[in-house]
Amino acid sequence: MSRIYNFSAGPAMLPEAVLRQAQEEMSDWQGSGMSVMEMSHRGKEFMSIAAQAEADLRELMAIPAGYKVLFLQGGASSQFGMIPMNLTRDKGKADYLNTGSWSKKAIGEAKRYCEVNVAGTRTEGKFDVPQQGQLKLNAGAAYLHYTPNETIEGIEFPYVPETNGVPLVADMSSTILSRPVDVSRFGLIYAGAQKNVGPAGLTLVILRDDLIGTPIDGTPTMFDYKIHADNESMYNTPPTYAWYLAGLVFQWMKGQGGLEGMARINERKARKLYDAIDASPFYNNPVEPECRSWMNIPFTLANPDLDKSFLEGASKAGLKTLKGHRSVGGMRASIYNAMPEAGVDALVGFMAEFERKYG
Ligand SMILES: *Cc1c(COP(=O)(O)O)cnc(C)c1O
């Protein structure tokens, strides 16, 4: 097996050990004579896989009692609608922080279902986040929604907003499981799986029991949290194989020292790359130092005419999918949990060599 270092923002790399285990179990899961893909979601084999995955996620994130964990489909993008549909029936309005491309999408969708108050934005012309003291929070809001890690811009919140009792809702698609978080600070956490959890097709929703209620009129059954909570995410057929693979990833993370262990590795990987960027006028990252993401690191070359050569050379060296998002340009290295430290070392080495040649 010859593996590349894939810096894609998602779907992204999975741990090689997980892929190998999945390969071994592919056609006969633990003597059952079936692939996990072929199992009934209501059979005892899959029920045990599902329960183990949830227990491991609860342990990793230290999810307190009083929270449900849902294994859904539809991606984080479906949650952009599902959240206002389920949470705004009584209050009719919600606060949102707008810090980048994914915040904007969440806001656009929420406006279809409720009144949206944008309670904080970046400083004009800067890659930063609003400070706690700058937030214009509405005490009557159903919730405050924010994006702890903006995948496209590479901006990460260095703090968890304080909302004085208003439920805090977080799109953690590109930062979940990268470090410990205090789940009790949040009303609802959601994430598409394809960045830090597993393959595409699975969406995690972790929500406080008291937020499960009656959605607005006209909400489709499949968009009702209560239906999924009451049926243990098995109201209809869940994404069984993605759920199983996420479970293997959770086991792998436990072997890496849990989220404390992941955080140590992730911080070190990110620091290596930022140090390489900052050490040279040849490379630039636009994000304010205290808001720099550990997971998505955009950078530009001083001379954008060299972008193409950079990407071609990197690709030849087995460093793939480094092209930046079309809205930002340059490069973007996504270095989620499953990116080995050796991949970051290889990228840093390539950057130094490229600069020697063209700088
Ligand atoms: C990738 C991403 C999304 C979109 O996820 P889908 O699962 O494709 O809908 C939303 N928010 C953030 C922060 C993301 O990184």
Short mmCIF file of C-alpha atoms and ligand atoms in Angstrom, two decimals:
data_model
loop_
_atom_site.label_atom_id
_atom_site.label_comp_id
_atom_site.label_asym_id
_atom_site.label_seq_id
_atom_site.Cartn_x
_atom_site.Cartn_y
_atom_site.Cartn_z
CA MET A 1 0.00 0.00 0.00
CA SER A 2 1.52 3.27 -1.09
CA ARG A 3 -0.13 6.16 0.71
CA ILE A 4 0.04 9.87 -0.08
CA TYR A 5 -0.20 12.73 2.38
CA ASN A 6 -3.60 14.14 1.54
CA PHE A 7 -4.12 17.71 2.78
CA SER A 8 -7.74 17.85 1.59
CA ALA A 9 -10.20 19.88 3.68
CA GLY A 10 -12.72 17.03 3.46
CA PRO A 11 -13.31 14.26 2.85
CA ALA A 12 -9.93 13.94 4.49
CA MET A 13 -7.41 11.33 5.53
CA LEU A 14 -8.38 8.52 7.84
CA PRO A 15 -5.89 6.76 10.12
CA GLU A 16 -4.14 4.00 8.21
CA ALA A 17 -4.65 1.58 11.10
CA VAL A 18 -8.41 2.15 10.81
CA LEU A 19 -8.40 1.49 7.08
CA ARG A 20 -6.43 -1.72 7.60
CA GLN A 21 -8.83 -2.96 10.24
CA ALA A 22 -11.80 -2.13 8.03
CA GLN A 23 -10.09 -3.99 5.20
CA GLU A 24 -9.55 -7.08 7.35
CA GLU A 25 -13.15 -7.05 8.52
CA MET A 26 -14.61 -6.00 5.18
CA SER A 27 -16.30 -9.23 4.11
CA ASP A 28 -16.61 -10.99 7.47
CA TRP A 29 -17.07 -8.83 10.54
CA GLN A 30 -15.77 -10.71 13.57
CA GLY A 31 -17.01 -14.11 12.49
CA SER A 32 -20.52 -12.93 11.68
CA GLY A 33 -20.09 -14.02 8.05
CA MET A 34 -21.27 -10.58 6.91
CA SER A 35 -19.83 -7.22 6.04
CA VAL A 36 -21.01 -4.41 8.30
CA MET A 37 -22.52 -2.97 5.10
CA GLU A 38 -24.79 -5.99 4.83
CA MET A 39 -26.07 -6.00 8.39
CA SER A 40 -29.54 -5.04 9.47
CA HIS A 41 -29.32 -1.88 11.53
CA ARG A 42 -31.66 -3.56 13.99
CA GLY A 43 -29.65 -6.79 14.29
CA LYS A 44 -27.61 -7.55 17.38
CA GLU A 45 -24.27 -7.23 15.57
CA PHE A 46 -24.85 -3.70 14.33
CA MET A 47 -26.58 -2.67 17.55
CA SER A 48 -23.39 -3.60 19.42
CA ILE A 49 -21.21 -1.66 16.95
CA ALA A 50 -23.47 1.39 17.28
CA ALA A 51 -23.59 1.27 21.07
CA GLN A 52 -19.80 0.86 21.36
CA ALA A 53 -19.19 3.83 19.05
CA GLU A 54 -21.50 6.04 21.09
CA ALA A 55 -19.94 4.91 24.37
CA ASP A 56 -16.45 5.63 23.05
CA LEU A 57 -17.46 9.09 21.77
CA ARG A 58 -19.07 9.88 25.13
CA GLU A 59 -15.89 8.81 26.89
CA LEU A 60 -13.57 10.74 24.54
CA MET A 61 -15.52 13.99 24.79
CA ALA A 62 -16.64 13.43 28.40
CA ILE A 63 -20.23 14.08 27.31
CA PRO A 64 -22.29 14.61 30.47
CA ALA A 65 -25.54 12.83 31.29
CA GLY A 66 -28.45 14.88 29.98
CA TYR A 67 -27.10 15.02 26.43
CA LYS A 68 -28.22 12.88 23.48
CA VAL A 69 -25.82 11.82 20.74
CA LEU A 70 -27.45 11.44 17.32
CA PHE A 71 -25.88 9.71 14.31
CA LEU A 72 -27.65 11.34 11.36
CA GLN A 73 -27.27 11.90 7.63
CA GLY A 74 -27.50 15.08 5.58
CA GLY A 75 -24.19 16.67 6.52
CA ALA A 76 -23.56 19.80 8.53
CA SER A 77 -25.46 21.67 5.81
CA SER A 78 -28.72 19.98 6.82
CA GLN A 79 -28.13 21.12 10.37
CA PHE A 80 -28.09 24.72 9.12
CA GLY A 81 -31.85 24.27 8.62
CA MET A 82 -32.62 21.65 11.23
CA ILE A 83 -31.33 23.81 14.09
CA PRO A 84 -33.63 26.81 13.54
CA MET A 85 -36.54 24.50 12.67
CA ASN A 86 -36.21 22.72 16.01
CA LEU A 87 -35.14 25.50 18.34
CA THR A 88 -37.02 28.66 17.34
CA ARG A 89 -40.67 27.69 17.71
CA ASP A 90 -41.16 29.75 20.89
CA LYS A 91 -38.78 32.67 20.45
CA GLY A 92 -38.69 33.07 16.68
CA LYS A 93 -35.20 34.55 16.64
CA ALA A 94 -31.58 33.55 17.04
CA ASP A 95 -28.14 35.16 17.34
CA TYR A 96 -25.35 34.24 14.92
CA LEU A 97 -21.67 35.13 14.78
CA ASN A 98 -20.45 35.70 11.24
CA THR A 99 -16.75 34.87 10.97
CA GLY A 100 -16.44 33.29 7.53
CA SER A 101 -17.83 31.21 4.71
CA TRP A 102 -19.51 28.50 6.79
CA SER A 103 -21.04 30.99 9.25
CA LYS A 104 -22.51 32.81 6.27
CA LYS A 105 -24.10 29.65 4.93
CA ALA A 106 -25.58 28.85 8.33
CA ILE A 107 -27.00 32.38 8.58
CA GLY A 108 -28.47 32.27 5.09
CA GLU A 109 -30.33 29.07 5.84
CA ALA A 110 -31.52 30.19 9.30
CA LYS A 111 -33.07 33.32 7.78
CA ARG A 112 -35.55 31.07 6.01
CA TYR A 113 -36.98 29.95 9.36
CA CYS A 114 -36.42 32.70 11.92
CA GLU A 115 -35.26 36.23 12.55
CA VAL A 116 -31.46 36.36 12.63
CA ASN A 117 -29.43 38.86 14.62
CA VAL A 118 -25.77 38.93 13.60
CA ALA A 119 -24.24 39.39 17.04
CA GLY A 120 -20.59 39.63 16.02
CA THR A 121 -18.31 39.71 12.99
CA ARG A 122 -14.63 39.85 12.11
CA THR A 123 -12.83 43.19 12.08
CA GLU A 124 -13.09 44.70 8.60
CA GLY A 125 -10.11 43.54 6.52
CA LYS A 126 -8.80 41.16 9.20
CA PHE A 127 -8.77 37.42 9.73
CA ASP A 128 -9.85 37.42 13.36
CA VAL A 129 -12.91 36.75 15.53
CA PRO A 130 -14.97 39.20 17.61
CA GLN A 131 -13.95 39.48 21.26
CA GLN A 132 -16.42 38.43 23.94
CA GLY A 133 -16.90 42.09 24.95
CA GLN A 134 -17.86 43.05 21.39
CA LEU A 135 -20.72 40.55 21.08
CA LYS A 136 -24.17 42.11 20.81
CA LEU A 137 -26.11 39.25 22.33
CA ASN A 138 -29.87 39.25 22.47
CA ALA A 139 -31.24 37.91 25.77
CA GLY A 140 -34.43 36.81 23.96
CA ALA A 141 -32.59 34.72 21.35
CA ALA A 142 -33.40 31.02 21.10
CA TYR A 143 -29.67 30.32 20.81
CA LEU A 144 -26.30 31.71 19.76
CA HIS A 145 -24.77 29.93 16.77
CA TYR A 146 -21.08 30.13 15.92
CA THR A 147 -18.42 28.30 13.92
CA PRO A 148 -15.50 27.51 16.24
CA ASN A 149 -13.28 26.70 13.25
CA GLU A 150 -13.79 28.32 9.86
CA THR A 151 -12.49 25.62 7.54
CA ILE A 152 -12.01 27.86 4.50
CA GLU A 153 -10.38 30.88 6.15
CA GLY A 154 -8.42 28.91 8.76
CA ILE A 155 -9.76 30.96 11.66
CA GLU A 156 -10.36 29.29 15.03
CA PHE A 157 -11.97 30.83 18.12
CA PRO A 158 -9.51 31.00 21.00
CA TYR A 159 -12.42 31.10 23.48
CA VAL A 160 -15.91 29.68 24.00
CA PRO A 161 -18.49 32.50 23.95
CA GLU A 162 -20.33 33.17 27.23
CA THR A 163 -24.06 33.54 26.57
CA ASN A 164 -25.55 33.99 30.05
CA GLY A 165 -27.93 31.08 29.77
CA VAL A 166 -28.83 31.29 26.07
CA PRO A 167 -28.04 27.87 24.53
CA LEU A 168 -24.77 27.88 22.60
CA VAL A 169 -24.82 26.05 19.24
CA ALA A 170 -21.53 25.18 17.53
CA ASP A 171 -20.70 23.93 14.04
CA MET A 172 -17.65 21.87 14.96
CA SER A 173 -17.35 20.11 11.59
CA SER A 174 -13.65 20.85 11.22
CA THR A 175 -12.51 20.93 14.85
CA ILE A 176 -14.49 18.26 16.72
CA LEU A 177 -12.22 15.78 18.54
CA SER A 178 -9.09 17.85 17.82
CA ARG A 179 -8.78 18.83 21.50
CA PRO A 180 -10.83 18.57 24.70
CA VAL A 181 -13.91 20.79 25.00
CA ASP A 182 -16.22 21.32 27.95
CA VAL A 183 -19.43 19.96 26.42
CA SER A 184 -21.50 21.37 29.30
CA ARG A 185 -20.88 24.87 27.91
CA PHE A 186 -22.88 23.94 24.78
CA GLY A 187 -26.55 23.36 24.06
CA LEU A 188 -25.84 21.69 20.74
CA ILE A 189 -22.70 20.60 18.90
CA TYR A 190 -22.81 19.27 15.35
CA ALA A 191 -20.29 18.07 12.78
CA GLY A 192 -20.18 16.45 9.39
CA ALA A 193 -17.98 13.40 9.84
CA GLN A 194 -15.74 13.69 6.80
CA LYS A 195 -13.09 15.91 8.39
CA ASN A 196 -12.18 14.56 11.79
CA VAL A 197 -14.53 11.66 12.47
CA GLY A 198 -14.88 9.23 9.58
CA PRO A 199 -16.19 8.96 6.04
CA ALA A 200 -18.78 11.31 4.53
CA GLY A 201 -22.42 10.41 5.07
CA LEU A 202 -22.53 10.62 8.84
CA THR A 203 -23.41 13.74 10.82
CA LEU A 204 -22.94 13.90 14.59
CA VAL A 205 -25.33 15.94 16.71
CA ILE A 206 -24.76 16.22 20.46
CA LEU A 207 -27.62 18.07 22.14
CA ARG A 208 -28.94 18.82 25.58
CA ASP A 209 -32.15 16.99 26.40
CA ASP A 210 -34.12 20.16 27.18
CA LEU A 211 -33.56 21.44 23.61
CA ILE A 212 -35.45 18.48 22.19
CA GLY A 213 -39.00 19.68 21.76
CA THR A 214 -41.51 20.63 19.12
CA PRO A 215 -40.19 21.96 15.82
CA ILE A 216 -41.90 24.67 13.80
CA ASP A 217 -44.96 23.65 11.80
CA GLY A 218 -44.23 21.94 8.53
CA THR A 219 -40.90 20.46 9.62
CA PRO A 220 -40.31 17.15 7.84
CA THR A 221 -40.28 14.14 10.14
CA MET A 222 -36.65 13.44 9.24
CA PHE A 223 -35.69 16.94 10.43
CA ASP A 224 -37.22 16.51 13.89
CA TYR A 225 -34.62 15.90 16.62
CA LYS A 226 -37.25 14.29 18.84
CA ILE A 227 -37.96 11.58 16.28
CA HIS A 228 -34.27 10.71 16.07
CA ALA A 229 -33.69 10.96 19.82
CA ASP A 230 -36.72 8.77 20.65
CA ASN A 231 -35.55 6.17 18.12
CA GLU A 232 -31.84 6.10 19.05
CA SER A 233 -30.97 7.43 15.55
CA MET A 234 -32.74 4.41 14.03
CA TYR A 235 -36.05 5.93 12.97
CA ASN A 236 -34.96 5.00 9.46
CA THR A 237 -31.82 3.31 8.18
CA PRO A 238 -28.82 5.17 9.60
CA PRO A 239 -25.49 5.44 7.73
CA THR A 240 -24.36 2.11 9.16
CA TYR A 241 -20.94 1.73 7.57
CA ALA A 242 -19.91 5.32 8.29
CA TRP A 243 -21.09 4.83 11.90
CA TYR A 244 -18.94 1.70 12.18
CA LEU A 245 -15.88 3.44 10.71
CA ALA A 246 -16.36 6.40 13.05
CA GLY A 247 -16.34 3.86 15.87
CA LEU A 248 -12.99 2.52 14.67
CA VAL A 249 -11.67 6.09 14.59
CA PHE A 250 -12.87 6.65 18.17
CA GLN A 251 -11.00 3.50 19.27
CA TRP A 252 -7.88 4.74 17.47
CA MET A 253 -8.12 8.11 19.25
CA LYS A 254 -8.38 6.39 22.61
CA GLY A 255 -5.11 4.68 21.72
CA GLN A 256 -3.54 8.08 20.99
CA GLY A 257 -4.19 9.29 24.54
CA GLY A 258 -7.74 10.54 23.95
CA LEU A 259 -8.37 14.19 23.21
CA GLU A 260 -5.52 15.39 25.44
CA GLY A 261 -3.18 13.24 23.38
CA MET A 262 -4.69 14.43 20.10
CA ALA A 263 -4.39 18.06 21.26
CA ARG A 264 -0.69 17.68 22.04
CA ILE A 265 0.01 16.19 18.61
CA ASN A 266 -2.24 18.68 16.78
CA GLU A 267 -0.73 21.71 18.46
CA ARG A 268 2.77 20.50 17.62
CA LYS A 269 1.88 19.80 13.98
CA ALA A 270 0.26 23.23 13.58
CA ARG A 271 3.16 25.02 15.28
CA LYS A 272 5.67 23.39 12.92
CA LEU A 273 3.77 24.62 9.88
CA TYR A 274 3.10 28.14 11.19
CA ASP A 275 6.76 28.45 12.25
CA ALA A 276 7.84 27.52 8.73
CA ILE A 277 5.43 30.09 7.23
CA ASP A 278 6.40 32.87 9.66
CA ALA A 279 10.13 32.23 9.32
CA SER A 280 10.13 33.37 5.71
CA PRO A 281 8.88 36.39 3.72
CA PHE A 282 8.34 33.90 0.89
CA TYR A 283 5.22 32.47 2.65
CA ASN A 284 2.34 34.20 4.37
CA ASN A 285 -0.65 33.23 6.51
CA PRO A 286 -3.21 36.06 6.91
CA VAL A 287 -4.78 35.00 10.22
CA GLU A 288 -4.20 36.88 13.48
CA PRO A 289 -1.88 34.69 15.57
CA GLU A 290 -4.34 34.09 18.44
CA CYS A 291 -7.07 32.94 15.99
CA ARG A 292 -5.01 30.54 13.91
CA SER A 293 -6.60 27.18 13.27
CA TRP A 294 -4.86 23.97 14.27
CA MET A 295 -6.71 22.13 11.51
CA ASN A 296 -6.81 24.28 8.35
CA ILE A 297 -3.80 26.39 7.48
CA PRO A 298 -4.09 28.61 4.40
CA PHE A 299 -0.92 30.21 3.10
CA THR A 300 0.11 32.22 0.05
CA LEU A 301 3.36 32.60 -1.84
CA ALA A 302 4.85 36.09 -2.13
CA ASN A 303 4.76 35.53 -5.89
CA PRO A 304 1.44 33.90 -6.90
CA ASP A 305 2.89 33.12 -10.34
CA LEU A 306 4.73 30.30 -8.58
CA ASP A 307 1.53 28.69 -7.22
CA LYS A 308 1.31 26.25 -10.09
CA SER A 309 4.94 25.09 -9.78
CA PHE A 310 4.49 24.77 -6.02
CA LEU A 311 1.43 22.56 -6.40
CA GLU A 312 3.04 20.43 -9.12
CA GLY A 313 6.25 19.95 -7.14
CA ALA A 314 4.33 19.13 -3.97
CA SER A 315 2.18 16.64 -5.82
CA LYS A 316 5.28 14.88 -7.19
CA ALA A 317 6.56 14.64 -3.62
CA GLY A 318 3.31 12.88 -2.56
CA LEU A 319 1.86 16.01 -0.92
CA LYS A 320 -1.61 16.25 -2.43
CA THR A 321 -4.67 18.53 -2.45
CA LEU A 322 -2.86 21.63 -1.24
CA LYS A 323 -4.64 24.05 -3.57
CA GLY A 324 -6.36 26.76 -1.56
CA HIS A 325 -10.11 27.32 -1.62
CA ARG A 326 -11.12 29.34 -4.68
CA SER A 327 -12.38 32.18 -2.44
CA VAL A 328 -9.01 32.60 -0.68
CA GLY A 329 -6.43 31.50 -3.26
CA GLY A 330 -2.92 30.22 -2.59
CA MET A 331 -2.61 26.97 -0.67
CA ARG A 332 -4.42 25.36 2.21
CA ALA A 333 -3.04 22.52 4.26
CA SER A 334 -5.73 20.71 6.24
CA ILE A 335 -4.00 18.74 8.96
CA TYR A 336 -6.76 16.94 10.82
CA ASN A 337 -6.21 14.27 13.47
CA ALA A 338 -5.37 11.57 10.92
CA MET A 339 -2.61 13.56 9.17
CA PRO A 340 0.59 12.00 10.51
CA GLU A 341 3.19 14.35 11.91
CA ALA A 342 5.54 12.96 9.24
CA GLY A 343 3.20 14.48 6.63
CA VAL A 344 3.63 17.93 8.14
CA ASP A 345 7.39 17.39 8.34
CA ALA A 346 7.42 16.43 4.67
CA LEU A 347 5.45 19.55 3.73
CA VAL A 348 7.72 21.83 5.77
CA GLY A 349 10.75 20.20 4.11
CA PHE A 350 9.26 20.68 0.67
CA MET A 351 8.47 24.35 1.40
CA ALA A 352 12.09 25.04 2.43
CA GLU A 353 13.42 23.30 -0.67
CA PHE A 354 10.99 25.16 -2.95
CA GLU A 355 12.04 28.48 -1.44
CA ARG A 356 15.74 27.65 -1.94
CA LYS A 357 15.00 26.97 -5.58
CA TYR A 358 12.69 29.91 -6.36
CA GLY A 359 13.03 32.36 -3.45
C1 LIG B 1 -17.35 21.06 5.68
C2 LIG B 1 -18.11 21.98 6.55
C3 LIG B 1 -19.50 22.12 6.44
C4 LIG B 1 -20.31 21.39 5.40
O1 LIG B 1 -20.40 20.06 5.73
P1 LIG B 1 -21.31 19.06 4.86
O2 LIG B 1 -21.23 17.83 5.73
O3 LIG B 1 -20.66 18.91 3.54
O4 LIG B 1 -22.66 19.62 4.78
C5 LIG B 1 -20.14 22.97 7.31
N1 LIG B 1 -19.46 23.64 8.25
C6 LIG B 1 -18.12 23.55 8.38
C7 LIG B 1 -17.43 24.32 9.44
C8 LIG B 1 -17.41 22.71 7.53
O5 LIG B 1 -16.09 22.60 7.67
#
